[in-house]
Amino acid sequence: MKTTARKFTWKFIGYFSLFYVLINLLLLLLIVFFIVRSSSNMTSGTLQAQSTDTIQSLIDISNEKNITIQQELSQALKDQDGMLLIRNSHGDIIKSFNNHEKIHTLSWYYLQGVTTWSLTEQYQAVLINRQPLVKAAELFDLEETVALHRYMDEHNLSLFKQNMEKDKLIKLYGSFNTKDVEENWFKDLNNDNFNKYVLQETMHDDDYYLFVAENQNARDKRIILAENGIFMDKDYMAFALNFLLWYLIYSSLIFGLILALAYYVSRNFARPLIHFVDWLSQLSRGIYRVPDNKHIYRRDRMRRKYRMYTSVDESIRELTEKLDNDRTYQNRVATLRDEWVSGITHDFKTPLSSIYGYSKLLNSDLDISCEDRQKFAEIIEDKALYIDSLLKDLNMTYQLKNNHFEFNKQTVNVGEYIQQFIDSFNHPNLHAVNQLNQNVKLDKERMNRVLMNIVSNAFVYNDDIEVWINSFADGNDIVIEIGDNGKGIPQEEIPYIFNRYYRGTNTTANNEGSGLGLAVAKQIVENHNGQISVHSSIAGTKFQIRLPRELND
């Protein structure tokens, strides 16, 4: 039992663990999918850093008159304030995307804000950065001071000049604090973008200048993940790593709880199932009793936590009881059969001995008178008829059992039929109580055998009694009752009197019956689609034969 319980428990834990692992794998795959999808989005990094292969895959130049770009690239141009130009091999701009101003020659634009990719030998893609700092640098290079100041005011920009000798900044235009910008400039030089300013350096007339704007994503730390220039936020990565760490801790705790729960549940599920398996195994070995299991039962009832198995328990209990009753019944039948075989052997042997002995006398040289010869012949005939009766009983019971016996049913009047039987039986203590004037279909010869067996047993097993036969209608049945005022049948024998081989013991007479009479009677009645029953007490015995009314004409 312990081995079975252990196997069941590990199997249960295995299923729980597999289910949990599958759920976690699915969740992790979803997380990886969204990370990859996010990292592959053009808005997650600068367009300037994208590879030639990436840009070529996003631009369709198969038709020069209808050049198109993917939605992903179009959205990135809007988000990053970029203008995309498509040039042919002659330098002519044949298509532009996300342009909101007059297009100039490339020399007009701030060179640090221009990025190019070769699409084919004939076409080139040009990205012009139109972010405020870049456009301000263009106006500064073009020395358009009035337009520059107006543009810087519109976008809240400041301009500083670097003093190389004193290593400090000199504010030329704008509202930002010089000292504050210097501190953040130092951070920017140390590749720390965790500051509140965005800086754009430029050079003019051998001097260094610095355009400054507010960092709209002040906590936007970015790191390069691949050579194609795709960027991810450091904060996002920190959050992702932190999430994974806590997820592993939480997942481990949950997995431990699931293992504990699986073990507890499996033990509770396994214990009654193993109990039932052992019980059935016990039945297969011929042990027909309920196992004494204190873990399952309390005060002969299943414990509350196992009540869900009540129907299973009741079913196996019924099976156990039935098998035990069947074994008892089979043992009793076997005993009766052995006793019957012994008795029937004796019953055959006794008349055969008489036949053999008297036939020897008749064939001997002894001087036997005619009267004695006649007497011996009559004895031999009587014993032969008795043996013939025994053989007929045996033959009939097996023919009835195997449905090899044909019935010749005919319509008879119940009252007249019973009176005819009483007249033929010719016993002064046998009477008819009621003359039912209704017809019923039956085989008179076979039904006579039934009545003969019952009435004969009444007189054989009792001394100086009265026997009566009554008939009446009861609903859809015709009832024939045979009653007597004898001493009755012992109650312990009543369940067996219709069994083959059973021979009653309540007699003072020398009964030489075959033990098949009432068994044959029961089979004959049932072949008439009827029922036979018996009720007995110290006041007498009453047999009741019920025949269905639909057998009537």
CSV table of N, CA and C in Angstrom, one decimal, residues 292-367:
chain,number,residue,atom,x,y,z
A,292,ASP,N,-10.6,-3.0,7.9
A,292,ASP,CA,-10.6,-2.1,9.1
A,292,ASP,C,-9.6,-1.0,8.9
A,293,ASN,N,-10.0,0.1,8.4
A,293,ASN,CA,-9.0,1.2,8.1
A,293,ASN,C,-9.4,2.4,8.9
A,294,LYS,N,-8.7,2.7,10.0
A,294,LYS,CA,-9.1,3.8,10.9
A,294,LYS,C,-8.8,5.2,10.3
A,295,HIS,N,-8.0,5.2,9.2
A,295,HIS,CA,-7.7,6.5,8.5
A,295,HIS,C,-8.9,6.9,7.7
A,296,ILE,N,-9.7,5.9,7.2
A,296,ILE,CA,-10.8,6.2,6.4
A,296,ILE,C,-12.1,6.2,7.1
A,297,TYR,N,-12.3,5.4,8.1
A,297,TYR,CA,-13.6,5.3,8.8
A,297,TYR,C,-13.4,5.7,10.3
A,298,ARG,N,-14.5,6.3,10.7
A,298,ARG,CA,-14.6,6.7,12.1
A,298,ARG,C,-16.1,6.3,12.6
A,299,ARG,N,-16.1,5.4,13.6
A,299,ARG,CA,-17.4,4.9,14.1
A,299,ARG,C,-18.2,4.3,12.9
A,300,ASP,N,-17.5,3.5,12.1
A,300,ASP,CA,-18.2,2.8,11.0
A,300,ASP,C,-18.7,3.7,9.9
A,301,ARG,N,-18.3,4.9,9.9
A,301,ARG,CA,-18.7,5.9,8.8
A,301,ARG,C,-17.4,6.5,8.2
A,302,MET,N,-17.5,6.9,6.9
A,302,MET,CA,-16.4,7.5,6.3
A,302,MET,C,-16.1,8.9,7.0
A,303,ARG,N,-14.8,9.2,7.1
A,303,ARG,CA,-14.5,10.5,7.7
A,303,ARG,C,-15.0,11.6,6.8
A,304,ARG,N,-15.3,12.8,7.4
A,304,ARG,CA,-15.9,13.9,6.7
A,304,ARG,C,-15.2,14.3,5.4
A,305,LYS,N,-13.8,14.3,5.5
A,305,LYS,CA,-13.0,14.7,4.3
A,305,LYS,C,-13.1,13.7,3.2
A,306,TYR,N,-13.6,12.5,3.4
A,306,TYR,CA,-13.6,11.5,2.4
A,306,TYR,C,-15.1,11.2,2.0
A,307,ARG,N,-16.0,12.1,2.4
A,307,ARG,CA,-17.4,11.8,2.1
A,307,ARG,C,-17.8,11.8,0.6
A,308,MET,N,-16.9,12.4,-0.2
A,308,MET,CA,-17.1,12.5,-1.6
A,308,MET,C,-17.1,11.0,-2.2
A,309,TYR,N,-16.5,10.1,-1.5
A,309,TYR,CA,-16.4,8.7,-2.0
A,309,TYR,C,-17.4,7.8,-1.4
A,310,THR,N,-18.5,8.4,-0.8
A,310,THR,CA,-19.5,7.6,-0.1
A,310,THR,C,-20.2,6.7,-1.0
A,311,SER,N,-20.5,7.1,-2.2
A,311,SER,CA,-21.2,6.3,-3.2
A,311,SER,C,-20.3,5.1,-3.6
A,312,VAL,N,-19.0,5.4,-3.8
A,312,VAL,CA,-18.1,4.3,-4.1
A,312,VAL,C,-18.0,3.3,-3.0
A,313,ASP,N,-17.9,3.8,-1.7
A,313,ASP,CA,-17.8,2.9,-0.6
A,313,ASP,C,-19.1,2.1,-0.4
A,314,GLU,N,-20.3,2.7,-0.6
A,314,GLU,CA,-21.5,1.9,-0.5
A,314,GLU,C,-21.6,0.8,-1.6
A,315,SER,N,-21.2,1.2,-2.8
A,315,SER,CA,-21.2,0.2,-3.9
A,315,SER,C,-20.3,-1.0,-3.6
A,316,ILE,N,-19.1,-0.7,-3.1
A,316,ILE,CA,-18.2,-1.9,-2.8
A,316,ILE,C,-18.7,-2.7,-1.6
A,317,ARG,N,-19.3,-2.0,-0.7
A,317,ARG,CA,-19.9,-2.7,0.5
A,317,ARG,C,-21.0,-3.6,0.0
A,318,GLU,N,-21.9,-3.1,-0.9
A,318,GLU,CA,-22.9,-4.0,-1.5
A,318,GLU,C,-22.3,-5.2,-2.2
A,319,LEU,N,-21.3,-4.9,-3.0
A,319,LEU,CA,-20.6,-6.0,-3.7
A,319,LEU,C,-20.0,-7.0,-2.7
A,320,THR,N,-19.4,-6.5,-1.7
A,320,THR,CA,-18.8,-7.4,-0.7
A,320,THR,C,-19.9,-8.3,0.0
A,321,GLU,N,-21.0,-7.6,0.4
A,321,GLU,CA,-22.1,-8.4,1.0
A,321,GLU,C,-22.7,-9.4,0.1
A,322,LYS,N,-22.8,-9.0,-1.2
A,322,LYS,CA,-23.4,-9.9,-2.2
A,322,LYS,C,-22.5,-11.1,-2.4
A,323,LEU,N,-21.2,-10.8,-2.6
A,323,LEU,CA,-20.2,-11.9,-2.8
A,323,LEU,C,-20.2,-12.9,-1.6
A,324,ASP,N,-20.3,-12.3,-0.4
A,324,ASP,CA,-20.3,-13.1,0.9
A,324,ASP,C,-21.6,-14.0,0.9
A,325,ASN,N,-22.7,-13.3,0.6
A,325,ASN,CA,-24.0,-14.1,0.5
A,325,ASN,C,-24.0,-15.2,-0.5
A,326,ASP,N,-23.4,-14.8,-1.7
A,326,ASP,CA,-23.3,-15.8,-2.8
A,326,ASP,C,-22.4,-17.0,-2.4
A,327,ARG,N,-21.3,-16.7,-1.7
A,327,ARG,CA,-20.5,-17.8,-1.2
A,327,ARG,C,-21.2,-18.6,-0.2
A,328,THR,N,-21.9,-18.0,0.7
A,328,THR,CA,-22.7,-18.8,1.7
A,328,THR,C,-23.7,-19.6,1.0
A,329,TYR,N,-24.4,-19.0,0.0
A,329,TYR,CA,-25.4,-19.7,-0.7
A,329,TYR,C,-24.8,-20.9,-1.5
A,330,GLN,N,-23.7,-20.6,-2.2
A,330,GLN,CA,-23.0,-21.7,-3.0
A,330,GLN,C,-22.5,-22.8,-2.1
A,331,ASN,N,-22.0,-22.4,-0.9
A,331,ASN,CA,-21.6,-23.5,0.0
A,331,ASN,C,-22.8,-24.3,0.5
A,332,ARG,N,-23.9,-23.6,0.8
A,332,ARG,CA,-25.1,-24.4,1.2
A,332,ARG,C,-25.6,-25.2,0.1
A,333,VAL,N,-25.6,-24.7,-1.2
A,333,VAL,CA,-26.1,-25.5,-2.3
A,333,VAL,C,-25.2,-26.7,-2.5
A,334,ALA,N,-23.9,-26.5,-2.4
A,334,ALA,CA,-22.9,-27.6,-2.5
A,334,ALA,C,-23.2,-28.6,-1.5
A,335,THR,N,-23.4,-28.2,-0.2
A,335,THR,CA,-23.7,-29.1,0.8
A,335,THR,C,-25.0,-29.9,0.5
A,336,LEU,N,-26.1,-29.1,0.1
A,336,LEU,CA,-27.3,-29.7,-0.2
A,336,LEU,C,-27.2,-30.7,-1.4
A,337,ARG,N,-26.4,-30.3,-2.4
A,337,ARG,CA,-26.2,-31.2,-3.5
A,337,ARG,C,-25.5,-32.5,-3.1
A,338,ASP,N,-24.5,-32.3,-2.2
A,338,ASP,CA,-23.8,-33.5,-1.8
A,338,ASP,C,-24.8,-34.4,-1.0
A,339,GLU,N,-25.6,-33.8,-0.1
A,339,GLU,CA,-26.5,-34.6,0.6
A,339,GLU,C,-27.6,-35.2,-0.3
A,340,TRP,N,-28.0,-34.4,-1.3
A,340,TRP,CA,-29.0,-34.9,-2.2
A,340,TRP,C,-28.5,-36.1,-3.0
A,341,VAL,N,-27.2,-35.9,-3.5
A,341,VAL,CA,-26.6,-37.0,-4.3
A,341,VAL,C,-26.5,-38.3,-3.4
A,342,SER,N,-26.1,-38.1,-2.1
A,342,SER,CA,-26.1,-39.2,-1.2
A,342,SER,C,-27.4,-39.8,-1.0
A,343,GLY,N,-28.4,-38.9,-0.8
A,343,GLY,CA,-29.8,-39.4,-0.6
A,343,GLY,C,-30.4,-40.1,-1.8
A,344,ILE,N,-30.2,-39.4,-3.0
A,344,ILE,CA,-30.8,-40.0,-4.2
A,344,ILE,C,-30.1,-41.3,-4.6
A,345,THR,N,-28.8,-41.4,-4.2
A,345,THR,CA,-28.1,-42.7,-4.4
A,345,THR,C,-28.7,-43.8,-3.6
A,346,HIS,N,-29.0,-43.4,-2.3
A,346,HIS,CA,-29.7,-44.3,-1.4
A,346,HIS,C,-31.0,-44.7,-1.9
A,347,ASP,N,-31.8,-43.7,-2.4
A,347,ASP,CA,-33.1,-43.9,-2.9
A,347,ASP,C,-33.1,-44.9,-4.1
A,348,PHE,N,-32.1,-44.8,-4.9
A,348,PHE,CA,-32.0,-45.7,-6.1
A,348,PHE,C,-31.6,-47.1,-5.6
A,349,LYS,N,-30.6,-47.0,-4.6
A,349,LYS,CA,-30.0,-48.3,-4.2
A,349,LYS,C,-31.0,-49.2,-3.5
A,350,THR,N,-31.9,-48.6,-2.7
A,350,THR,CA,-32.9,-49.4,-1.9
A,350,THR,C,-33.8,-50.1,-2.8
A,351,PRO,N,-34.6,-49.5,-3.7
A,351,PRO,CA,-35.5,-50.2,-4.6
A,351,PRO,C,-34.7,-51.2,-5.5
A,352,LEU,N,-33.5,-50.8,-5.9
A,352,LEU,CA,-32.8,-51.7,-6.8
A,352,LEU,C,-32.4,-53.0,-6.0
A,353,SER,N,-32.1,-52.8,-4.8
A,353,SER,CA,-31.7,-54.0,-3.9
A,353,SER,C,-32.9,-54.9,-3.8
A,354,SER,N,-34.1,-54.3,-3.6
A,354,SER,CA,-35.3,-55.1,-3.6
A,354,SER,C,-35.6,-55.8,-4.9
A,355,ILE,N,-35.4,-55.1,-6.0
A,355,ILE,CA,-35.7,-55.7,-7.3
A,355,ILE,C,-34.7,-56.8,-7.5
A,356,TYR,N,-33.4,-56.5,-7.2
A,356,TYR,CA,-32.4,-57.6,-7.4
A,356,TYR,C,-32.7,-58.8,-6.5
A,357,GLY,N,-33.0,-58.6,-5.3
A,357,GLY,CA,-33.3,-59.7,-4.4
A,357,GLY,C,-34.5,-60.5,-4.8
A,358,TYR,N,-35.6,-59.9,-5.1
A,358,TYR,CA,-36.8,-60.6,-5.4
A,358,TYR,C,-36.6,-61.3,-6.8
A,359,SER,N,-35.9,-60.6,-7.7
A,359,SER,CA,-35.7,-61.3,-9.0
A,359,SER,C,-34.8,-62.6,-8.8
A,360,LYS,N,-33.9,-62.6,-7.9
A,360,LYS,CA,-33.0,-63.7,-7.6
A,360,LYS,C,-33.9,-64.9,-7.1
A,361,LEU,N,-34.8,-64.5,-6.2
A,361,LEU,CA,-35.7,-65.5,-5.6
A,361,LEU,C,-36.6,-66.1,-6.7
A,362,LEU,N,-37.1,-65.2,-7.6
A,362,LEU,CA,-38.0,-65.8,-8.7
A,362,LEU,C,-37.2,-66.7,-9.6
A,363,ASN,N,-35.9,-66.4,-9.8
A,363,ASN,CA,-35.1,-67.2,-10.7
A,363,ASN,C,-34.4,-68.4,-10.1
A,364,SER,N,-34.6,-68.5,-8.8
A,364,SER,CA,-33.9,-69.6,-8.0
A,364,SER,C,-34.7,-70.9,-8.2
A,365,ASP,N,-34.1,-72.0,-7.7
A,365,ASP,CA,-34.8,-73.3,-7.7
A,365,ASP,C,-35.7,-73.6,-6.5
A,366,LEU,N,-35.8,-72.5,-5.7
A,366,LEU,CA,-36.7,-72.7,-4.5
A,366,LEU,C,-38.1,-72.9,-4.9
A,367,ASP,N,-38.8,-73.6,-4.1
A,367,ASP,CA,-40.2,-73.9,-4.3
A,367,ASP,C,-41.1,-72.7,-3.8
